[in-house]
Coordinates of C-alpha atoms in Angstrom, one line a residue:
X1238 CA -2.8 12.7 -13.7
X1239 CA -6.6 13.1 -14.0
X1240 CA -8.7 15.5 -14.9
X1241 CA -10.1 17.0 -11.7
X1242 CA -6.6 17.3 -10.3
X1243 CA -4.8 19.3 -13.2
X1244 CA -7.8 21.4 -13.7
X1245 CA -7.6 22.7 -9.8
X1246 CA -3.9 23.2 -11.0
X1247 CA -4.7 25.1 -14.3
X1248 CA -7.6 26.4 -14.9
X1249 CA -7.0 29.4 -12.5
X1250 CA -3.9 29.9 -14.5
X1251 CA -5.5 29.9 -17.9
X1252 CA -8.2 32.3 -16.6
X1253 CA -6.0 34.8 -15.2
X1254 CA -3.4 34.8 -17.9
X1255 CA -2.7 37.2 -20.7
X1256 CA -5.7 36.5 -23.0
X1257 CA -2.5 36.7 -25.4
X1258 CA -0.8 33.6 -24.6
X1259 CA -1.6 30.7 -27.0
X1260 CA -2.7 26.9 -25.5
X1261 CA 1.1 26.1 -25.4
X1262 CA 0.8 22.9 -27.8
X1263 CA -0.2 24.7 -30.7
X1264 CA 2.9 23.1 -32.9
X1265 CA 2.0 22.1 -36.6
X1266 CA 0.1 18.4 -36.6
X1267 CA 2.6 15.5 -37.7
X1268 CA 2.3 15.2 -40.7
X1269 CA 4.7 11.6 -41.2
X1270 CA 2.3 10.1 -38.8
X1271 CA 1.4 6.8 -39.9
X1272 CA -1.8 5.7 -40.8
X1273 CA -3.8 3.9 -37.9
X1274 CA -4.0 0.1 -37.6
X1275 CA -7.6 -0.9 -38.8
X1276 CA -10.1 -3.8 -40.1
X1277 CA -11.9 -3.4 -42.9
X1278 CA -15.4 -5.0 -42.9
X1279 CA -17.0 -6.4 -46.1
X1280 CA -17.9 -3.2 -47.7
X1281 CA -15.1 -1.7 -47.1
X1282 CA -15.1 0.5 -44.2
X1283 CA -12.3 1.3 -41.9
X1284 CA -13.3 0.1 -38.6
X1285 CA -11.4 0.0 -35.3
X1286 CA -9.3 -3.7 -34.3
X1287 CA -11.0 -3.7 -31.0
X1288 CA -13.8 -2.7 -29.3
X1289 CA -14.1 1.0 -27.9
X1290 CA -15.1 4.1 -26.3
X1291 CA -14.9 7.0 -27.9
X1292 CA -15.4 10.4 -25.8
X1293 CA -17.4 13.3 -27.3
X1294 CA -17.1 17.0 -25.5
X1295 CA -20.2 19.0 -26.2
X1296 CA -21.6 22.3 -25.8
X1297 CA -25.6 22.3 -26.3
X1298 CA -28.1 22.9 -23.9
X1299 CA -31.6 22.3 -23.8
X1300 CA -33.9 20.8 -27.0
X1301 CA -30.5 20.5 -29.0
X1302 CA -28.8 18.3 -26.0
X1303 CA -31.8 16.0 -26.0
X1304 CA -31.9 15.8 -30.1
X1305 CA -27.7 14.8 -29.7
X1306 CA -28.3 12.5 -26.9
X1307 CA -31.1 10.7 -29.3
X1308 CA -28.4 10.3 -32.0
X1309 CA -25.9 9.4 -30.1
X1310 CA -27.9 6.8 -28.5
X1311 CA -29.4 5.8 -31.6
X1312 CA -25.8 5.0 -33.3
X1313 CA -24.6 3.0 -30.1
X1314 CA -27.5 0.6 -30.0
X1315 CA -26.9 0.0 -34.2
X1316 CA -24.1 0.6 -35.9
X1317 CA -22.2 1.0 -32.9
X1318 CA -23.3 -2.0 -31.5
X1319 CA -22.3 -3.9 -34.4
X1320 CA -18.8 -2.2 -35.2
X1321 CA -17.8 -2.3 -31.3
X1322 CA -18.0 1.5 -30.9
X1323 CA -19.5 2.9 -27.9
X1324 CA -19.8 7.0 -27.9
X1325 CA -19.6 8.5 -24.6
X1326 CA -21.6 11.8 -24.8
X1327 CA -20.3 14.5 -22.1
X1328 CA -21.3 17.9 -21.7
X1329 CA -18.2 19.8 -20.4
X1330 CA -20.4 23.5 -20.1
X1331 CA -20.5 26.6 -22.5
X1332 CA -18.2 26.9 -25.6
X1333 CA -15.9 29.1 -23.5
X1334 CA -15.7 26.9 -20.2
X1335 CA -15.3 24.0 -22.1
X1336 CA -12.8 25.3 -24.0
X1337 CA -11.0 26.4 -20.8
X1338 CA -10.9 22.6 -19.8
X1339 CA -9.4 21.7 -22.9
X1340 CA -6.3 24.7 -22.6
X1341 CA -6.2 23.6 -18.8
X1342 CA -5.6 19.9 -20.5
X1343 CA -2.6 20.8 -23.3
X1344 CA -1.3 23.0 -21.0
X1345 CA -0.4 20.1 -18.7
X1346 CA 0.8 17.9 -21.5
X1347 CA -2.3 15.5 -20.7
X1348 CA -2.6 13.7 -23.7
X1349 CA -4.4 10.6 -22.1
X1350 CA -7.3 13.1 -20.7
X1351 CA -7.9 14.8 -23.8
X1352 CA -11.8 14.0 -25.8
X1353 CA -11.3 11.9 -28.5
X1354 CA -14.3 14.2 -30.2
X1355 CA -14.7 17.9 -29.2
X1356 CA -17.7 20.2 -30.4
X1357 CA -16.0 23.9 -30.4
X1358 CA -16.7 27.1 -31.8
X1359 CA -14.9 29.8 -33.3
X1360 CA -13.5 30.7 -30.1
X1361 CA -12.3 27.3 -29.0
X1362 CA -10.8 26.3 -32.3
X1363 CA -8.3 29.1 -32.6
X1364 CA -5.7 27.9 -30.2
X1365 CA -5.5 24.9 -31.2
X1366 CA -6.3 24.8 -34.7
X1367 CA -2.4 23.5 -35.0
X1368 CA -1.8 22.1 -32.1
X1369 CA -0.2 18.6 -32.1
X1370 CA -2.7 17.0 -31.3
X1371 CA -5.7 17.6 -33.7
X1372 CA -6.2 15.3 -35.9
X1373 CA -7.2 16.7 -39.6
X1374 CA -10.7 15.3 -40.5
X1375 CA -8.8 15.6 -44.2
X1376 CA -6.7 12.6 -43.2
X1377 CA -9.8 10.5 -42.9
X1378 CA -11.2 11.4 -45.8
X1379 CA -7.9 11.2 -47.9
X1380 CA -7.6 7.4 -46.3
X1381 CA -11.1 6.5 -46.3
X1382 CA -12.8 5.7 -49.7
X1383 CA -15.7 5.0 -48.5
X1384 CA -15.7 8.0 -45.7
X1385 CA -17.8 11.4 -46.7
X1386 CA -18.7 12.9 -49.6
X1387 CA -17.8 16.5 -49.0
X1388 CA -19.5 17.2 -52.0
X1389 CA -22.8 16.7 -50.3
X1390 CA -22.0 18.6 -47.3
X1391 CA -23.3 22.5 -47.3
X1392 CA -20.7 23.9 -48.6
X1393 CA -20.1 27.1 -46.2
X1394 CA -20.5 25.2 -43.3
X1395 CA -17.6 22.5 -45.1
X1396 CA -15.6 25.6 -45.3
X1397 CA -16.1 27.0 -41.7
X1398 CA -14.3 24.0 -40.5
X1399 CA -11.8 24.4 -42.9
X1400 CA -8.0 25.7 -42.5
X1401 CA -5.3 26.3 -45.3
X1402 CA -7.4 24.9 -47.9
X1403 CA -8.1 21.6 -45.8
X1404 CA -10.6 19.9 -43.7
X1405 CA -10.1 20.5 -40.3
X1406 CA -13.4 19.4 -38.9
X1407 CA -16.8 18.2 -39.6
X1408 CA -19.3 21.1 -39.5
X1409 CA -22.1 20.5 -37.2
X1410 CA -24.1 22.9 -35.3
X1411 CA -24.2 25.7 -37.9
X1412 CA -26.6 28.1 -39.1
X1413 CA -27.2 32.4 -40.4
X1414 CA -28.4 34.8 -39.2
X1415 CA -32.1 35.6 -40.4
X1416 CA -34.7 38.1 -40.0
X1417 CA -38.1 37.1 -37.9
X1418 CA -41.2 39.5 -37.6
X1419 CA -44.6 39.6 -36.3
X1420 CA -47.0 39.6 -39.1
X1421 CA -50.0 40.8 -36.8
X1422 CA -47.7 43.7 -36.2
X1423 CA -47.1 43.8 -39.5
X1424 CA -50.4 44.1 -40.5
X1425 CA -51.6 46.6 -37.9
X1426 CA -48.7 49.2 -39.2
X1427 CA -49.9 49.1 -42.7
X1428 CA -47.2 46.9 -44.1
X1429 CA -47.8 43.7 -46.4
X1430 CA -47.2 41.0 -43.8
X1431 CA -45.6 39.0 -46.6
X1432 CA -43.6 41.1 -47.2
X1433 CA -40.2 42.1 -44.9
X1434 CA -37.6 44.8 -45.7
X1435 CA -34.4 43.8 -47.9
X1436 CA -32.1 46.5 -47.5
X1437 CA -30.9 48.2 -44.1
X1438 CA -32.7 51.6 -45.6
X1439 CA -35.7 49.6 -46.1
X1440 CA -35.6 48.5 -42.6
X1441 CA -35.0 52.0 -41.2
X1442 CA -38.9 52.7 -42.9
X1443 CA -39.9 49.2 -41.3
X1444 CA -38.6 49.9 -38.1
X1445 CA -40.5 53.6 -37.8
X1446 CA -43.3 52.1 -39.2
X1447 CA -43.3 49.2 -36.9
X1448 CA -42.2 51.5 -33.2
X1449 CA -45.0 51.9 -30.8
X1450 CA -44.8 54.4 -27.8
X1451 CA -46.9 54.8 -24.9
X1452 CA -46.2 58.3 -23.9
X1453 CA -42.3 59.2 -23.9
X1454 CA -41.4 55.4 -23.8
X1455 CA -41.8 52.5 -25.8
X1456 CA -43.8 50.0 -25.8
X1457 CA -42.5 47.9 -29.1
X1458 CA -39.4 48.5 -30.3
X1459 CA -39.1 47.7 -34.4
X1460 CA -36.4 45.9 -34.0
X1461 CA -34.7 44.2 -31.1
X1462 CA -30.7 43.1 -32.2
X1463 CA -26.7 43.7 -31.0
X1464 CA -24.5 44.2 -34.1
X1465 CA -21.5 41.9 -33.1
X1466 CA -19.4 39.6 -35.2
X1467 CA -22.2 37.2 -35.8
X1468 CA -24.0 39.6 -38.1
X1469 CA -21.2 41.4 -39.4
X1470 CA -19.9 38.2 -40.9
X1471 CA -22.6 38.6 -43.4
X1472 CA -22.5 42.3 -44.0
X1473 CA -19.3 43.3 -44.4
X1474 CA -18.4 40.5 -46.4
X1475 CA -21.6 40.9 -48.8
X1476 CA -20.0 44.2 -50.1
X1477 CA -17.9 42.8 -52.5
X1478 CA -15.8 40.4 -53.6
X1479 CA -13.0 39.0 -51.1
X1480 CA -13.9 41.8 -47.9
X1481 CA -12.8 40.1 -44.8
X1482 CA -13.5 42.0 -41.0
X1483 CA -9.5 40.7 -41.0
X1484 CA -6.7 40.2 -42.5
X1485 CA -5.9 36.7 -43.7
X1486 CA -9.0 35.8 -44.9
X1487 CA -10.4 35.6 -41.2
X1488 CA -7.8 33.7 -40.0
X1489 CA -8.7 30.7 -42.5
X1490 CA -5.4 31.1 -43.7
X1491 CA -3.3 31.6 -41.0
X1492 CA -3.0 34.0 -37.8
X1493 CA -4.9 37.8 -38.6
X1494 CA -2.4 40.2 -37.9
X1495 CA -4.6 43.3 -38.4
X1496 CA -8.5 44.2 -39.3
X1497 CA -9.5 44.9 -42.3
X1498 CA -13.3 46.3 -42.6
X1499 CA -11.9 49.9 -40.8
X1500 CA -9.4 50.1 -43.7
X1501 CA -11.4 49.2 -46.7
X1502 CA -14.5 50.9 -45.9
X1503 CA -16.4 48.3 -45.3
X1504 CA -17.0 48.8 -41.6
X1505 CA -17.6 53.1 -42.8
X1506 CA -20.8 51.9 -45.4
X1507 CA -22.3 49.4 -43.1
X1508 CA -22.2 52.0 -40.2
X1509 CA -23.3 54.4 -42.7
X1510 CA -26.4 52.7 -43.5
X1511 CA -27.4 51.3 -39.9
X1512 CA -27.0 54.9 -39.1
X1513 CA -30.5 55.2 -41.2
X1514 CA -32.1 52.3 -39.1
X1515 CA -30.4 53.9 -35.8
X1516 CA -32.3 57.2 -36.6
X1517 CA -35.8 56.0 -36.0
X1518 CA -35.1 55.5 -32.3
X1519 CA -37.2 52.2 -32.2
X1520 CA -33.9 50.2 -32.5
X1521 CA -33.3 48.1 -29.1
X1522 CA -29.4 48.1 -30.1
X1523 CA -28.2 46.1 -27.1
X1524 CA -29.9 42.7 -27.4
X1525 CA -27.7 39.3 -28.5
X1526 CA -30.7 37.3 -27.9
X1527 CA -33.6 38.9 -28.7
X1528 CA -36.0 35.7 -27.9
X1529 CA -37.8 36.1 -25.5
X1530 CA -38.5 40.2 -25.8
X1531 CA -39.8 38.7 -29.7
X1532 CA -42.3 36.1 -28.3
X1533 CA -43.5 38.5 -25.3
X1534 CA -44.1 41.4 -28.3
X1535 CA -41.4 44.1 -27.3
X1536 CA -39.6 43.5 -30.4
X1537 CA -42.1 43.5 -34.0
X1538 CA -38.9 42.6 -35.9
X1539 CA -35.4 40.5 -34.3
X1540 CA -32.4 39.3 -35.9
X1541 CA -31.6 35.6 -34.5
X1542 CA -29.9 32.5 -35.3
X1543 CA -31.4 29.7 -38.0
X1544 CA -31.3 27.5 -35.1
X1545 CA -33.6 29.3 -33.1
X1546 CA -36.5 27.7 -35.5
X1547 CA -37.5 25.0 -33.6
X1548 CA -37.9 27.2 -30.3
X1549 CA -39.8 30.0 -32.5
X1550 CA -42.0 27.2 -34.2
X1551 CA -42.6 25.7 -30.9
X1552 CA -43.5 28.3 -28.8
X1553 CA -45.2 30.9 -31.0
X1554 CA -46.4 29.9 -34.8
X1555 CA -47.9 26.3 -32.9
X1556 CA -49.3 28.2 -30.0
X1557 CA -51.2 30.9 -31.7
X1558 CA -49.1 33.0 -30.0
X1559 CA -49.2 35.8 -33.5
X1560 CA -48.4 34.4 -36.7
X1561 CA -44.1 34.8 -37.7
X1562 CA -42.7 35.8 -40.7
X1563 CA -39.2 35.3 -41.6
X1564 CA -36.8 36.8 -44.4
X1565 CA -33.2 36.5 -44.9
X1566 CA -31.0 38.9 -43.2
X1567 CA -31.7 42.5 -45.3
X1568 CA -28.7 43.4 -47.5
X1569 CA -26.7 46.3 -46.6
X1570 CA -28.0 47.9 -50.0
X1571 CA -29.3 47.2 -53.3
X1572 CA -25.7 46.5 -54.6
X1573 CA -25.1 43.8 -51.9
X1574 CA -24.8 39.8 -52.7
X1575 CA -27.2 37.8 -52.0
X1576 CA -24.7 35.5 -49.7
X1577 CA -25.6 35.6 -45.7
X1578 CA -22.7 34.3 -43.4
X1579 CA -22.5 31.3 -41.6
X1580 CA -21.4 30.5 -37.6
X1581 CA -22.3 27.8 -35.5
X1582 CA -19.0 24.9 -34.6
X1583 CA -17.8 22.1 -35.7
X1584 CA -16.3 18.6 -34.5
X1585 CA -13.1 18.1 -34.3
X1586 CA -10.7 14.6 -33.2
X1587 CA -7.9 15.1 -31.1
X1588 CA -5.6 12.2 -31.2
X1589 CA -4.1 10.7 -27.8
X1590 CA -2.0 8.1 -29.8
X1591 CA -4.5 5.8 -29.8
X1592 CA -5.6 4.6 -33.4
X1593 CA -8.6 2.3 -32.4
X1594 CA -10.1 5.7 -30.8
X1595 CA -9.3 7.7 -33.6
X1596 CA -11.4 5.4 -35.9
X1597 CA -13.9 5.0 -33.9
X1598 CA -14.6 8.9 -33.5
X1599 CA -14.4 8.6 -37.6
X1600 CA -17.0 6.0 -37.9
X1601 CA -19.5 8.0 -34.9
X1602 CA -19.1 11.1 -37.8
X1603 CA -19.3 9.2 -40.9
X1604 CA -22.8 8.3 -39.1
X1605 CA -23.4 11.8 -37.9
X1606 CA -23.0 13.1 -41.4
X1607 CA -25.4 10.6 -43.7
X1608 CA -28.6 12.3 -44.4
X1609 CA -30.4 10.6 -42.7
X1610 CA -29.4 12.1 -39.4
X1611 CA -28.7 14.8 -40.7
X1612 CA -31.9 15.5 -41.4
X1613 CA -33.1 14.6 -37.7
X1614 CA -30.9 17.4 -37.0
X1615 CA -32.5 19.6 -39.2
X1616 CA -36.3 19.1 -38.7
X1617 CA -35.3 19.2 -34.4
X1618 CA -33.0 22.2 -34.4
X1619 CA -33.3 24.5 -37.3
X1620 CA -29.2 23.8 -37.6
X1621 CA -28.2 23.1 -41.4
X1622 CA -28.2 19.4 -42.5
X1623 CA -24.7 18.2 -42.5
X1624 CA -25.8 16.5 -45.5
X1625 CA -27.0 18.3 -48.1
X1626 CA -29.0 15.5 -49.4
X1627 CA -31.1 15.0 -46.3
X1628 CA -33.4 18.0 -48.0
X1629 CA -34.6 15.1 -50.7
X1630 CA -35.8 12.6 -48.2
X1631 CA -39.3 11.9 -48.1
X1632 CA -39.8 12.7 -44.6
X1633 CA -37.8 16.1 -44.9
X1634 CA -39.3 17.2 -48.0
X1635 CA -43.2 16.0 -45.6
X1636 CA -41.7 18.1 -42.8
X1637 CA -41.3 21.2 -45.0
X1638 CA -44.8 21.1 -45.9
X1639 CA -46.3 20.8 -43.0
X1640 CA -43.4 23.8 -41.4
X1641 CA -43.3 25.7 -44.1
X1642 CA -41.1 28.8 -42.0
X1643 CA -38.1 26.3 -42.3
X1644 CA -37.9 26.5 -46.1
X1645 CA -36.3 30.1 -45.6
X1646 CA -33.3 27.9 -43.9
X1647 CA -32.7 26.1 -47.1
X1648 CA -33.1 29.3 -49.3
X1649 CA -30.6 31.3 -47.5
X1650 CA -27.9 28.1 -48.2
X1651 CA -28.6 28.0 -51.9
X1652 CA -28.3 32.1 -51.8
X1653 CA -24.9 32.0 -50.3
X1654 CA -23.5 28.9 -51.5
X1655 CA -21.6 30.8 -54.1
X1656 CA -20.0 32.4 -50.9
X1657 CA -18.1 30.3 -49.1
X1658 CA -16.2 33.0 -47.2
X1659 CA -19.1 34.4 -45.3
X1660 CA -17.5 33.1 -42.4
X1661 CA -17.3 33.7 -38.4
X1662 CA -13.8 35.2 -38.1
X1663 CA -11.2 32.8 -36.7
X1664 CA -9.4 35.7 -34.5
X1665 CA -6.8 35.1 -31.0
X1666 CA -9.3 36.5 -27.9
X1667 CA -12.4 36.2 -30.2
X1668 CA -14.7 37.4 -27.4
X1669 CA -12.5 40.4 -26.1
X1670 CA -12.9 41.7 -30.1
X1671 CA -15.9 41.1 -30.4
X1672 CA -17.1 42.4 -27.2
X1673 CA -14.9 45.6 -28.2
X1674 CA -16.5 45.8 -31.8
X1675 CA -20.1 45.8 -30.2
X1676 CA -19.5 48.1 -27.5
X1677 CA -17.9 50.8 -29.8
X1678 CA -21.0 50.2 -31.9
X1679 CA -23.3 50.9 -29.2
X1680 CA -21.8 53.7 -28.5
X1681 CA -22.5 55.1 -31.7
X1682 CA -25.8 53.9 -31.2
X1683 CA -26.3 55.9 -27.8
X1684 CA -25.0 58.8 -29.8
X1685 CA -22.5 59.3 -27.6
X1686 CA -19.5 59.5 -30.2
X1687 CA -20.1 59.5 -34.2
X1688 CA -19.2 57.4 -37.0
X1689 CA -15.6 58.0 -37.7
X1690 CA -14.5 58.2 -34.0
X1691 CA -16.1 54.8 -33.5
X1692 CA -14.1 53.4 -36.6
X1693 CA -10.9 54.4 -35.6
X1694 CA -11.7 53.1 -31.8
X1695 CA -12.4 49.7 -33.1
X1696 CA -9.3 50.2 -35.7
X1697 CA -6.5 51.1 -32.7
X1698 CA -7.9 49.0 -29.9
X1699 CA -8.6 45.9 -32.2
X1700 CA -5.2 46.0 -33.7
X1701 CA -3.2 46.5 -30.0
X1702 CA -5.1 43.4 -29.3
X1703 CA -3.7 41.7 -31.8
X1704 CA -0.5 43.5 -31.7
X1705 CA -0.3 41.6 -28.4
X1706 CA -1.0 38.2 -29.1
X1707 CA 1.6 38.1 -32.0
X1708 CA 4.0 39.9 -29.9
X1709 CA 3.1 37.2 -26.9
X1710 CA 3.5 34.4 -29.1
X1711 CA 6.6 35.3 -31.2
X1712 CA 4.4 35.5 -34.3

């Protein structure tokens, strides 16, 4: 059956269904699956026994679609070329409709039409983190002496593609949350424009500081943001050791069956403290991608994504737009870590029964994750290098010179390094929860209902939705 013709039969039926009901092939992977039938060249290197294509899902848009479709170009006129490895680069829409393509897929039993590499985020991965058909990047490495160092990888992003203690996937497009300002604005507030505020109390005094108003309305906001799970994966988790937002270590060790920040407190001192920021009434509380209201000036002061360097580089430091400072995310107070969470997706092989594909897709990441191209991904995204090492090549360590606002991506890895679980949550309807955590929040925000009401709303309806995917699933 092809694609086009089981997705008019099943995509309607995994959009309307409960948002409860698992992909349907989420069985544990085979473990007594042999290994696949390979060649191994001269230096050692398990390659596939014939020539193939290999078929990568993806997700990106824009600069970061053009800097994938340069690697993967560049691997299938070189090593591809020589190894007999084509990689067929597809983009199957956002994270969620691609994702939707891939349930419509297991849910017909389509094994033939499935990717032989999918990119997928948080969201995606969940239902099918143990379905029958993912292949365990761990099996590679465990077969594969010459495969990847995972020593060399960052190690949060190593352990966001990571499930009961073993490699799932390769990380790829991850990256923190960071602060960036406007240092003119900066400047003509008073403040040091080197220097940005560290705590959330800190930034409640930036933020006042920073709010301009023309009249009864606002002209710039101090800070333009939208508390969601992105951010909170950094500042709950930064108040102490081993504080998840859920149960089960966020779902990296099996299904959460209940969240744990409205229990512990966590949730009670974060709220507590942006409650001090909130007060200034220069906070535009609403905003997931602050952007464009940064580079315009509505906003002195945005939380945004590593990743959205290259744009910020490109658009406003290079064009003399103002001149941008960045900082790491502020802590939640002076008794918080110094670890910031990590987000983003990671690759993962799905295994049709075909070993010559499966090795292929291996030898496509092995390539993906040298430093070299690593560090290509880097210097053109603002992503973390797969490869840690890529931040000693010449050419990376020239690039830093030259954009020296990218050195705050690497200090933010070697701050939360010692933090490996300051991770996106791994949670059944990830964007119902998370659309349910922010709106409670915003609430709060509006000052419509106040701190413990909005705790115990994210408490009961959080838990009901989980209560119904465990009950849908027999879990």
């Amino acid at each position: 059956m092809k694609l086009k013709r089981f997705l008019a039969l099943f995509v309607s039926v995994v959009m309307s269904a409960s948002i409860f009901v698992g992909c349907g092939s989420s069985e544990p992977t085979d473990s007594t699956k042999t290994e696949p039938t390979a060649t191994k060249s001269a230096s050692g290197n398990i390659l596939p026994s014939a020539p193939v294509k290999v078929t990568f899902w993806h997700s990106m848009k824009g600069n970061t679609a053009e800097q994938l479709k340069k690697m993967v170009n560049e691997y299938n006129s070189s090593e591809g070329t020589k190894k007999g490895i084509t990689v067929d680069l597809i983009y199957q829409g956002e994270y969620d409709e691609a994702s939707t393509k891939l349930s419509a897929i297991l849910q017909a039993n389509a094994a033939n039409e499935l990717p032989d590499i999918m990119q997928m985020s948080s969201k995606g991965i969940f239902d099918v983190k143990e379905s029958k058909y993912i292949y365990p990047v761990q099996n590679f490495i465990d077969m594969d002496a010459n495969g990847i160092n995972l020593s060399e990888l960052n190690a949060n992003a190593l352990h966001y593609a990571m499930y009961n203690g073993k490699v799932l996937g390769l990380p790829f497009s991850n990256s923190s949350v960071m602060l960036y300002y406007n240092k003119d604005m900066f400047k003509a507030a008073g403040l040091d424009p080197n220097k940005a505020p560290t705590t959330l109390e800190e930034m409640a005094t930036y933020v006042k500081a920073l709010t301009v108003k023309n009249g009864d309305k606002i002209k710039t906001f101090g800070l333009g943001t939208k508390t969601r799970f992105f951010l909170l994966g950094s500042w709950i988790p930064m108040q102490g050791s081993e504080k998840y937002m859920f149960d089960n270590a966020d779902g990296r060790k099996g299904t959460p069956t209940a969240i744990a920040m409205t229990k512990d407190g966590t949730l009670d001192h974060f709220l507590k403290e942006w409650e001090k920021v909130l007060a200034t009434g220069g906070v535009d509380f609403g905003i997931a991608s602050p952007n464009e209201g940064f580079q315009s000036g509505l906003y002195a002061m945005m939380t945004a994504s590593t990743s959205s360097m290259a744009s910020i580089v490109s658009k406003i430091q290079n064009t003399g737009t103002f001149d941008v400072g960045v900082a790491e995310l502020p802590r939640v107070d002076a008794n918080s870590t110094k670890g910031t969470g990590i987000g983003g997706s990671a690759l993962y092989v799905f295994d049709a029964g075909n070993d010559n594909k499966r090795l292929g897709a291996w030898d496509f990441m092995k390539y993906l994750a040298t430093p070299k191209v690593s560090g290509d991904w880097f210097m053109n995204t603002g992503y973390y290098a797969m490869n840690s090492k890529a931040y000693d090549l010449p050419e990376v360590k020239t690039f830093l010179e030259k954009n020296p606002l990218y050195n705050i991506i690497l200090k933010i890895a070697d701050n939360s390094k010692e933090y490996p679980n300051y991770l996106e949550p791994w949670v059944p309807a990830f964007t119902d929860i998370d659309t349910t955590v922010q709106n409670e929040i915003i609430k709060l925000s509006e000052g419509s209902q106040d701190r413990a009401t909005t705790i115990s709303n994210i408490d009961k309806k959080v838990n009901m939705t989980l209560k119904d995917y465990l009950d849908a699933n027999g879990k």
